[in-house]
Coordinates of C-alpha atoms in Angstrom, one line a residue:
M207 CA 126.9 106.8 140.4
M208 CA 128.5 106.6 136.9
P209 CA 127.8 103.7 134.6
A210 CA 131.3 102.1 135.0
Q211 CA 131.0 102.3 138.8
L212 CA 127.5 100.9 138.6
L213 CA 128.7 97.7 137.1
D214 CA 131.1 97.2 140.0
D215 CA 128.4 97.7 142.7
P216 CA 128.3 94.5 144.8
D217 CA 124.6 95.3 145.6
L218 CA 123.6 95.2 142.0
P219 CA 122.0 91.8 141.1
F220 CA 123.8 89.8 138.5
H221 CA 121.0 89.8 135.9
A222 CA 120.6 93.6 136.3
A223 CA 124.3 94.1 135.7
K224 CA 124.1 91.8 132.7
R225 CA 121.3 93.9 131.2
V226 CA 123.3 97.1 131.9
R227 CA 126.3 95.7 130.1
A228 CA 124.1 94.7 127.1
T229 CA 122.6 98.2 126.9
M230 CA 126.0 99.9 127.1
T231 CA 127.3 97.6 124.4
T232 CA 124.3 98.3 122.2
A233 CA 124.6 102.0 122.7
V234 CA 128.2 101.9 121.8
D235 CA 127.6 99.8 118.7
V236 CA 124.8 102.1 117.5
T237 CA 127.1 105.1 117.9
E238 CA 129.9 103.3 116.0
L239 CA 127.5 102.2 113.3
A240 CA 125.9 105.6 112.4
G241 CA 127.6 108.2 114.6
T242 CA 124.7 108.9 116.8
A243 CA 126.8 111.0 119.1
T244 CA 127.1 113.9 116.6
G245 CA 124.6 114.4 113.9
G246 CA 123.6 110.8 114.3
E247 CA 119.9 111.3 113.7
D248 CA 120.5 112.6 110.2
R249 CA 123.2 110.0 109.6
R250 CA 120.9 107.1 110.6
W251 CA 118.2 108.0 108.1
K252 CA 120.8 108.5 105.3
A253 CA 122.2 105.1 106.2
L254 CA 118.7 103.7 105.9
V255 CA 118.5 105.0 102.3
V256 CA 121.7 103.3 101.4
L257 CA 120.6 100.0 103.0
A258 CA 117.1 100.1 101.3
T259 CA 118.7 101.0 98.0
L260 CA 120.7 97.8 98.0
Q261 CA 117.5 95.8 98.9
F262 CA 115.8 97.6 96.0
M263 CA 118.6 96.4 93.7
L264 CA 118.3 92.8 95.0
V265 CA 114.6 92.6 94.4
L266 CA 114.8 94.3 91.1
D267 CA 117.4 91.8 89.8
A268 CA 115.3 88.9 90.8
T269 CA 112.3 90.3 88.9
V270 CA 113.9 91.4 85.7
V271 CA 115.6 88.0 85.1
N272 CA 112.4 86.1 84.5
I273 CA 111.3 88.2 81.6
A274 CA 114.7 87.9 79.9
L275 CA 114.9 84.0 80.1
P276 CA 113.7 83.4 76.5
S277 CA 116.4 85.7 75.1
I278 CA 119.1 84.1 77.3
K279 CA 117.9 80.7 76.2
R280 CA 118.3 81.7 72.5
D281 CA 121.7 83.4 72.8
L282 CA 123.5 80.9 75.0
G283 CA 121.8 77.8 73.7
F284 CA 120.2 76.7 76.9
S285 CA 117.8 73.7 77.0
Q286 CA 114.5 74.2 78.8
T287 CA 115.8 72.1 81.7
N288 CA 119.1 73.9 82.1
L289 CA 117.5 77.3 81.6
A290 CA 115.8 76.9 85.0
W291 CA 119.3 77.0 86.6
V292 CA 119.6 80.7 85.7
V293 CA 117.0 81.3 88.3
D294 CA 117.6 78.3 90.6
A295 CA 121.3 78.9 91.1
Y296 CA 120.5 82.3 92.6
L297 CA 117.6 81.0 94.8
L298 CA 119.5 77.9 95.9
V299 CA 122.6 79.8 97.2
A300 CA 120.7 82.8 98.6
G301 CA 118.1 80.6 100.4
G302 CA 120.6 78.2 101.7
F303 CA 123.1 80.7 103.1
L304 CA 120.8 83.5 104.5
L305 CA 120.8 82.1 108.0
L306 CA 124.5 81.7 108.0
G307 CA 124.9 85.2 106.5
G308 CA 122.9 86.7 109.3
R309 CA 124.9 85.0 112.0
L310 CA 128.2 86.0 110.4
A311 CA 127.0 89.6 110.6
D312 CA 126.7 89.2 114.4
L313 CA 130.1 87.5 114.7
F314 CA 132.3 89.5 112.4
G315 CA 130.6 92.9 112.1
R316 CA 127.5 94.0 110.3
R317 CA 129.1 96.7 108.1
R318 CA 131.9 94.3 107.1
I319 CA 129.5 91.6 106.0
F320 CA 127.1 94.0 104.3
L321 CA 129.9 95.5 102.2
A322 CA 131.2 92.0 101.4
G323 CA 127.8 91.0 100.2
A324 CA 127.4 94.2 98.1
V325 CA 130.8 93.5 96.4
A326 CA 129.9 89.9 95.7
F327 CA 126.6 90.9 94.2
A328 CA 128.3 93.5 92.0
L329 CA 130.9 91.1 90.8
G330 CA 128.2 88.5 90.1
S331 CA 126.2 91.0 88.1
L332 CA 129.2 92.0 86.0
A333 CA 130.1 88.4 85.3
S334 CA 126.5 87.5 84.5
G335 CA 126.4 90.3 81.8
L336 CA 129.7 89.2 80.3
A337 CA 128.9 85.5 80.3
Q338 CA 129.5 83.7 77.0
D339 CA 128.4 80.2 78.0
Q340 CA 125.9 78.5 80.3
G341 CA 128.3 77.5 83.0
T342 CA 129.7 81.0 83.5
L343 CA 126.2 82.5 83.7
I344 CA 125.0 79.9 86.3
A345 CA 128.2 80.4 88.4
A346 CA 127.8 84.2 88.2
R347 CA 124.2 83.9 89.3
A348 CA 125.3 81.8 92.3
L349 CA 127.8 84.5 93.2
Q350 CA 124.9 87.0 93.1
G351 CA 123.0 84.7 95.5
T352 CA 125.9 84.7 97.8
G353 CA 125.8 88.5 97.8
E354 CA 122.2 88.6 98.8
A355 CA 122.8 86.0 101.6
L356 CA 125.4 88.2 103.1
A357 CA 124.1 91.7 102.4
G358 CA 120.4 91.2 103.0
P359 CA 120.4 90.0 106.6
A360 CA 123.3 92.3 107.5
A361 CA 121.4 95.3 106.3
L362 CA 118.2 94.3 108.1
S363 CA 120.1 93.8 111.3
I364 CA 121.7 97.2 111.0
I365 CA 118.2 98.7 110.8
A366 CA 117.2 96.7 113.9
V367 CA 120.1 98.1 115.9
L368 CA 120.0 101.7 114.6
F369 CA 116.2 102.1 115.2
T370 CA 115.2 100.8 118.6
D371 CA 112.2 103.1 119.2
P372 CA 109.0 101.2 118.0
K373 CA 107.8 104.1 115.9
E374 CA 111.1 104.7 114.3
R375 CA 111.8 101.1 113.7
A376 CA 108.4 100.6 112.1
K377 CA 108.9 103.6 109.9
A378 CA 112.4 102.4 108.9
L379 CA 111.1 99.0 108.0
G380 CA 108.2 100.5 106.1
I381 CA 110.7 102.4 103.9
W382 CA 112.8 99.3 103.5
G383 CA 109.7 97.2 102.6
G384 CA 108.2 99.9 100.4
L385 CA 111.3 100.2 98.2
A386 CA 111.5 96.4 97.9
G387 CA 107.8 96.2 96.9
L388 CA 108.3 99.0 94.4
A389 CA 111.4 97.2 93.0
G390 CA 109.3 94.1 92.2
V391 CA 106.9 96.1 90.1
V392 CA 109.4 98.4 88.5
G393 CA 111.4 95.3 87.5
A394 CA 108.5 93.8 85.6
V395 CA 108.2 96.9 83.5
L396 CA 111.9 97.7 83.2
S397 CA 112.7 94.2 82.0
G398 CA 110.3 94.3 79.1
V399 CA 111.8 97.6 78.0
I400 CA 115.4 96.5 78.3
V401 CA 114.9 93.2 76.5
D402 CA 113.0 94.9 73.7
V403 CA 115.3 97.9 73.1
A404 CA 118.7 96.7 74.2
S405 CA 120.1 93.3 75.3
W406 CA 119.4 90.9 78.2
R407 CA 122.9 91.5 79.4
W408 CA 121.8 95.0 80.5
I409 CA 119.4 93.5 83.1
F410 CA 122.6 92.6 85.0
W411 CA 124.7 95.6 84.2
I412 CA 122.1 98.1 85.5
N413 CA 123.0 96.8 88.9
L414 CA 126.6 98.1 88.7
P415 CA 126.1 101.8 89.2
V416 CA 123.7 101.2 92.1
A417 CA 126.1 98.7 93.7
A418 CA 129.1 101.0 93.2
A419 CA 127.2 103.9 94.8
V420 CA 126.3 101.7 97.8
I421 CA 129.9 100.4 98.2
I422 CA 131.3 104.0 98.1
V423 CA 128.8 105.7 100.3
A424 CA 128.1 103.0 102.9
P425 CA 131.5 103.3 104.7
R426 CA 131.0 107.0 105.1
L427 CA 127.6 106.5 106.8
L428 CA 128.2 103.2 108.6
R429 CA 131.1 103.3 110.9
P430 CA 132.9 100.1 111.7
D431 CA 131.1 98.3 114.5
N432 CA 134.4 96.6 115.5
K433 CA 132.6 93.4 116.0
T434 CA 135.2 90.6 116.3
R435 CA 134.7 87.0 117.0
D436 CA 135.3 86.5 120.7
R437 CA 134.3 82.8 120.8
G438 CA 134.7 79.6 118.9
F439 CA 132.9 79.4 115.5
D440 CA 130.4 76.5 115.3
L441 CA 131.7 75.0 112.0
I442 CA 129.6 71.8 112.3
G443 CA 126.4 73.8 113.1
A444 CA 127.1 76.1 110.2
T445 CA 127.7 73.2 107.8
T446 CA 124.6 71.2 108.8
A447 CA 122.3 74.2 108.9
T448 CA 123.4 75.6 105.5
A449 CA 123.4 72.2 103.8
G450 CA 120.0 71.3 105.3
I451 CA 118.3 74.5 104.2
T452 CA 120.0 74.2 100.7
A453 CA 118.8 70.7 100.3
L454 CA 115.3 71.7 101.3
V455 CA 115.2 74.6 98.8
Y456 CA 116.6 72.4 96.1
A457 CA 113.9 69.8 96.8
L458 CA 111.2 72.4 96.5
L459 CA 112.7 73.6 93.2
E460 CA 112.8 70.0 91.9
A461 CA 109.2 69.4 93.1
S462 CA 107.9 72.3 91.0
R463 CA 109.4 70.6 87.9
D464 CA 109.5 66.9 88.4
G465 CA 106.7 66.4 91.0
W466 CA 106.7 65.4 94.6
S467 CA 107.1 61.7 94.0
S468 CA 110.3 61.9 92.0
A469 CA 113.3 60.1 93.5
T470 CA 115.3 63.4 93.5
T471 CA 112.6 65.3 95.4
V472 CA 112.1 62.6 98.0
G473 CA 115.8 62.1 98.4
L474 CA 116.5 65.8 98.9
L475 CA 113.6 66.2 101.3
A476 CA 114.9 63.3 103.4
G477 CA 118.4 64.5 103.3
G478 CA 117.4 68.1 104.2
A479 CA 115.3 66.8 107.1
T480 CA 118.2 64.6 108.4
L481 CA 120.7 67.5 108.2
L482 CA 118.4 69.9 110.0
S483 CA 117.7 67.3 112.7
T484 CA 121.5 66.9 113.1
F485 CA 121.9 70.6 113.3
L486 CA 119.4 70.8 116.2
V487 CA 121.3 68.0 118.1
V488 CA 124.6 69.7 117.5
E489 CA 123.3 73.1 118.7
A490 CA 121.9 71.6 121.9
R491 CA 125.4 70.2 122.8
A492 CA 127.7 72.9 121.3
Q493 CA 129.6 75.1 123.7
N494 CA 129.3 78.0 121.3
P495 CA 126.4 77.2 119.1
L496 CA 125.8 79.0 115.8
V497 CA 122.1 79.3 116.7
P498 CA 121.4 78.9 120.4
L499 CA 118.2 76.9 120.7
S500 CA 116.9 79.5 123.3
F501 CA 116.7 81.9 120.3
F502 CA 113.6 80.0 119.1
R503 CA 111.9 80.0 122.5
V504 CA 110.7 83.5 122.0
R505 CA 107.2 82.8 120.8
R506 CA 106.7 86.0 118.9
R507 CA 109.9 85.6 116.9
S508 CA 109.3 82.0 116.0
A509 CA 105.6 82.7 115.1
A510 CA 106.7 85.6 112.9
S511 CA 109.0 83.4 110.9
A512 CA 106.4 80.7 110.4
L513 CA 103.8 83.2 109.3
M514 CA 106.4 84.8 107.0
A515 CA 106.8 81.5 105.3
L516 CA 103.0 81.2 104.9
T517 CA 102.7 84.7 103.6
A518 CA 105.6 84.4 101.1
S519 CA 104.2 81.1 99.8
A520 CA 101.0 82.9 98.7
L521 CA 102.7 86.0 97.5
Y522 CA 105.3 84.3 95.3
A523 CA 102.7 82.1 93.7
F524 CA 100.4 85.1 93.2
F525 CA 103.0 86.8 90.9
F526 CA 103.8 83.6 89.0
L527 CA 100.2 82.5 88.4
L528 CA 98.8 86.0 87.6
T529 CA 101.7 86.6 85.1
L530 CA 100.9 83.3 83.4
Y531 CA 97.2 84.2 83.3
M532 CA 97.9 87.5 81.6
Q533 CA 100.3 86.1 79.0
L534 CA 98.8 82.6 78.4
V535 CA 95.1 83.2 78.8
L536 CA 94.7 86.8 77.8
H537 CA 97.7 86.7 75.4
W538 CA 99.2 90.0 76.6
S539 CA 102.8 90.9 75.8
P540 CA 105.4 90.9 78.6
L541 CA 105.5 94.7 78.4
R542 CA 101.8 95.1 78.8
T543 CA 101.8 92.6 81.6
G544 CA 104.5 94.6 83.4
F545 CA 102.4 97.8 83.1
A546 CA 99.3 96.0 84.3
M547 CA 101.2 95.1 87.5
L548 CA 102.0 98.7 88.3
P549 CA 98.9 99.2 90.5
F550 CA 100.2 96.4 92.7
G551 CA 103.2 98.6 93.5
F552 CA 101.2 101.6 94.5
A553 CA 98.7 99.6 96.6
I554 CA 101.4 97.7 98.5
L555 CA 103.1 101.1 99.3
V556 CA 99.8 102.2 100.8
G557 CA 99.6 99.1 102.9
I558 CA 103.2 99.4 104.0
G559 CA 102.8 103.0 105.0
A560 CA 99.7 102.3 107.0
S561 CA 101.3 99.3 108.7
S562 CA 104.4 101.3 109.7
K563 CA 102.2 103.9 111.4
L564 CA 99.7 101.5 113.0
V565 CA 101.9 98.7 114.4
P566 CA 103.6 101.0 117.0
R567 CA 100.2 102.3 118.1
I568 CA 98.0 99.1 118.3
G569 CA 100.5 96.3 118.0
A570 CA 101.3 93.7 115.3
R571 CA 98.5 91.2 115.9
P572 CA 95.5 93.2 114.7
I573 CA 97.4 94.4 111.7
L574 CA 98.5 90.8 110.8
V575 CA 94.9 89.5 111.1
T576 CA 93.5 92.4 109.1
G577 CA 96.2 92.3 106.4
M578 CA 95.9 88.5 105.8
L579 CA 92.1 88.7 105.6
I580 CA 92.2 91.5 103.1
A581 CA 94.8 89.6 101.0
A582 CA 92.7 86.4 101.3
G583 CA 89.8 88.4 99.9
G584 CA 91.9 89.4 96.9
F585 CA 92.8 85.7 96.3
G586 CA 89.1 84.9 96.5
L587 CA 88.4 87.4 93.7
L588 CA 91.1 85.9 91.6
T589 CA 89.2 82.6 91.5
R590 CA 86.5 84.5 89.5
L591 CA 88.8 85.5 86.6
S592 CA 87.6 84.5 83.2
I593 CA 89.1 84.0 79.7
N594 CA 88.1 87.5 78.6
A595 CA 88.0 89.3 82.0
H596 CA 87.9 93.0 82.0
Y597 CA 91.0 94.4 83.7
L598 CA 89.3 97.2 85.7
S599 CA 86.5 95.1 87.0
R600 CA 88.3 91.8 87.8
E601 CA 92.1 91.9 87.9
F602 CA 92.5 95.4 89.3
P603 CA 90.4 95.1 92.4
A604 CA 91.8 91.6 93.2
M605 CA 95.4 92.9 92.7
A606 CA 94.7 95.9 94.9
L607 CA 93.4 93.8 97.8
V608 CA 96.3 91.4 97.6
A609 CA 98.8 94.2 97.5
L610 CA 97.2 96.2 100.3
G611 CA 96.9 93.1 102.6
M612 CA 100.5 92.1 101.9
G613 CA 101.8 95.6 102.6
L614 CA 100.0 95.5 106.0
T615 CA 101.2 92.0 106.7
L616 CA 104.9 92.1 105.7
V617 CA 105.9 95.1 107.8
A618 CA 104.1 93.7 110.9
L619 CA 105.9 90.4 110.4
I620 CA 109.3 91.9 110.1
V621 CA 108.7 94.1 113.1
S622 CA 107.6 91.0 115.1
G623 CA 110.6 89.0 113.9
V624 CA 113.2 91.5 114.9
S625 CA 111.5 93.6 117.7
E626 CA 113.0 91.5 120.6
A627 CA 116.4 91.1 119.0
D628 CA 119.4 92.8 120.7
D629 CA 122.9 93.7 119.5
H630 CA 124.1 90.1 119.9
D631 CA 121.4 88.4 117.8
A632 CA 120.0 91.0 115.5
G633 CA 121.7 89.4 112.5
L634 CA 120.4 86.0 113.4
A635 CA 116.9 87.3 113.8
S636 CA 117.2 89.1 110.4
G637 CA 118.6 85.9 108.8
T638 CA 115.8 83.8 110.2
I639 CA 112.9 86.0 109.0
T640 CA 114.6 86.4 105.6
T641 CA 115.2 82.6 105.3
A642 CA 111.6 82.0 106.1
Q643 CA 110.6 84.3 103.3
Q644 CA 112.8 82.6 100.8
V645 CA 111.9 79.0 101.8
G646 CA 108.2 79.9 102.1
G647 CA 108.3 81.5 98.6
A648 CA 109.9 78.3 97.1
L649 CA 107.4 76.2 99.0
G650 CA 104.5 78.2 97.6
L651 CA 105.7 78.0 94.1
A652 CA 106.3 74.3 94.4
V653 CA 102.9 73.5 95.9
L654 CA 100.6 76.0 94.2
V655 CA 102.1 75.7 90.8
S656 CA 101.9 71.9 91.1
V657 CA 98.2 72.2 92.1
A658 CA 97.5 74.4 89.1
T659 CA 99.5 72.2 86.7
D660 CA 97.9 69.0 87.8
R661 CA 94.4 70.5 87.4
A662 CA 95.3 72.0 84.0
T663 CA 96.8 68.7 82.7
G664 CA 93.7 66.7 83.8
L665 CA 91.4 69.1 81.9
L666 CA 93.6 69.1 78.7
V667 CA 93.3 65.3 78.6
T668 CA 89.5 65.6 78.6
G669 CA 89.5 68.0 75.6
H670 CA 89.5 71.5 77.2
S671 CA 91.3 74.3 75.5
T672 CA 94.7 75.4 76.7
E673 CA 93.3 78.7 77.9
A674 CA 90.4 77.0 79.8
A675 CA 92.7 74.4 81.4
Q676 CA 95.2 77.1 82.4
L677 CA 92.5 79.2 83.9
A678 CA 90.9 76.4 85.9
G679 CA 94.3 75.4 87.3
S680 CA 94.9 79.0 88.4
H681 CA 91.5 79.2 90.0
L682 CA 92.2 76.1 92.1
A683 CA 95.7 77.4 93.1
F684 CA 94.3 80.9 94.0
G685 CA 91.7 79.2 96.2
V686 CA 94.4 77.3 98.0
G687 CA 96.3 80.6 98.4
A688 CA 93.2 82.2 99.9
G689 CA 92.9 79.3 102.4
T690 CA 96.5 79.6 103.3
L691 CA 96.1 83.3 104.2
L692 CA 92.9 82.6 106.2
G693 CA 94.9 80.0 108.2
G694 CA 97.6 82.6 108.6
A695 CA 95.1 85.1 110.0
L696 CA 93.9 82.5 112.5
L697 CA 97.5 81.6 113.6
S698 CA 98.3 85.3 113.9
A699 CA 95.4 85.7 116.4
L700 CA 96.6 82.7 118.4
L701 CA 100.4 82.9 118.3
I702 CA 101.5 86.5 118.1
G703 CA 99.7 87.4 121.4
K704 CA 98.9 90.7 123.0
S705 CA 101.6 93.2 123.7
R706 CA 102.1 96.9 124.2
P707 CA 103.3 98.3 120.9
G708 CA 106.2 99.9 122.7
G709 CA 106.8 97.0 125.1
A710 CA 109.9 95.8 123.5
V711 CA 111.5 99.1 123.8
S712 CA 110.2 100.2 127.2
A713 CA 112.5 97.7 128.8
T714 CA 115.4 99.2 126.9
S715 CA 114.4 102.6 128.1
D716 CA 114.5 101.4 131.7
R717 CA 118.0 100.1 131.2
E718 CA 119.1 103.3 129.6
R719 CA 117.8 105.3 132.6
L720 CA 119.6 102.9 134.9
V721 CA 122.9 103.5 133.0
T722 CA 122.6 107.2 132.9
S723 CA 121.4 107.8 136.4
S724 CA 123.9 109.2 138.8

């Protein structure tokens, strides 16, 4: 019996027929995306390189901007308060629109949204480098954030659809994460060089040749998936979800500057909570919800998003606090600080490579528990840093443990977050796990930096030196980070659950055998 005839068989149960149709749709979309019918294997991996290259550029841009802020402040006349918007405008738009961007990829086509995001990011980069005043630069940074919100989830969802085998998917996500981790470290070094020998404007313009290459090559490797909107668009759900997440991210950014008790922070937190509660009510009643509430009933997927937020909160704070330690306590230059972070890039690549090989064999749970425990150990070592610590004996081993643990953890979390996604919700799954990372990172910076600042301020009042106060505040924040990761390890053991490493795909294989059987 052929597949089309099989769907019309009256003896085939309804749910089985539904699964067959879903499998046939996924197979067609994969073929359309990367041409798996002829030379598809080679095309898929080439497409992965293009997708990962864009992710490399997104992470690189976020890293290089921080080092250039003093030069931007001087050239464009920013105040200290307004200067924060050079970073915040990007984070606010990217974090607020990631979930919507992922869902738009499901509704309107992954390739279409990916390319739209790449173009938006390129235009934002060009405008940022050309900016002659504060308003133009802030607006251009917001356009860059829009590009990430569209391209990031779309690219990750394409990977989830193209690579359905557990081993292949883990390997693909390992390459994706490896390049992103490497970009963070390369950015720290590259930014110091660019600012010293050229101009801060080039930190944006270096994006242009990479973006141009992606925009030109991607259409040749990613065929149109012809995904058109076949149902009503949930405008109210999209508005309340995006506004709620944006308000939450803005509140966290304000908390890191003005404190948790400020009227702005409290008002934004309350407004964000109200909007997100409204979103849940709307989705429960909507005929065509933007995010079906059943999506969150998959425990592994929901747990992965929560754990991603915890992990990102520790990781983002780690970079911020360790950079401050090197420059404010040890009085290192930005360039020396960047080179000192290079071992982190190599160690996280080792962790990512090991995780991509081990997750398909033994499952995500043991990798998550191990990775978070290793990273927590690294945070523990950071609480022993001193004013004149020797790099090889103190910073290097702590950095290596954090990087190795994070490499193990991040791949396992992404695999868990998208492993049960199908063609219809791959973008939503990607947007959810990416949103969790952004919001978690903002939360970690707000909480841990506040902890460190409050501790340092209290010590300064009692007569401690600036270096001693800064160090003590960092010690406390690193200790909180270690506790966060220990809690994450416990939650991983309780929530991720046991599963066969190939379980998510074995069901797909059964459906494929059903479709192709005669």
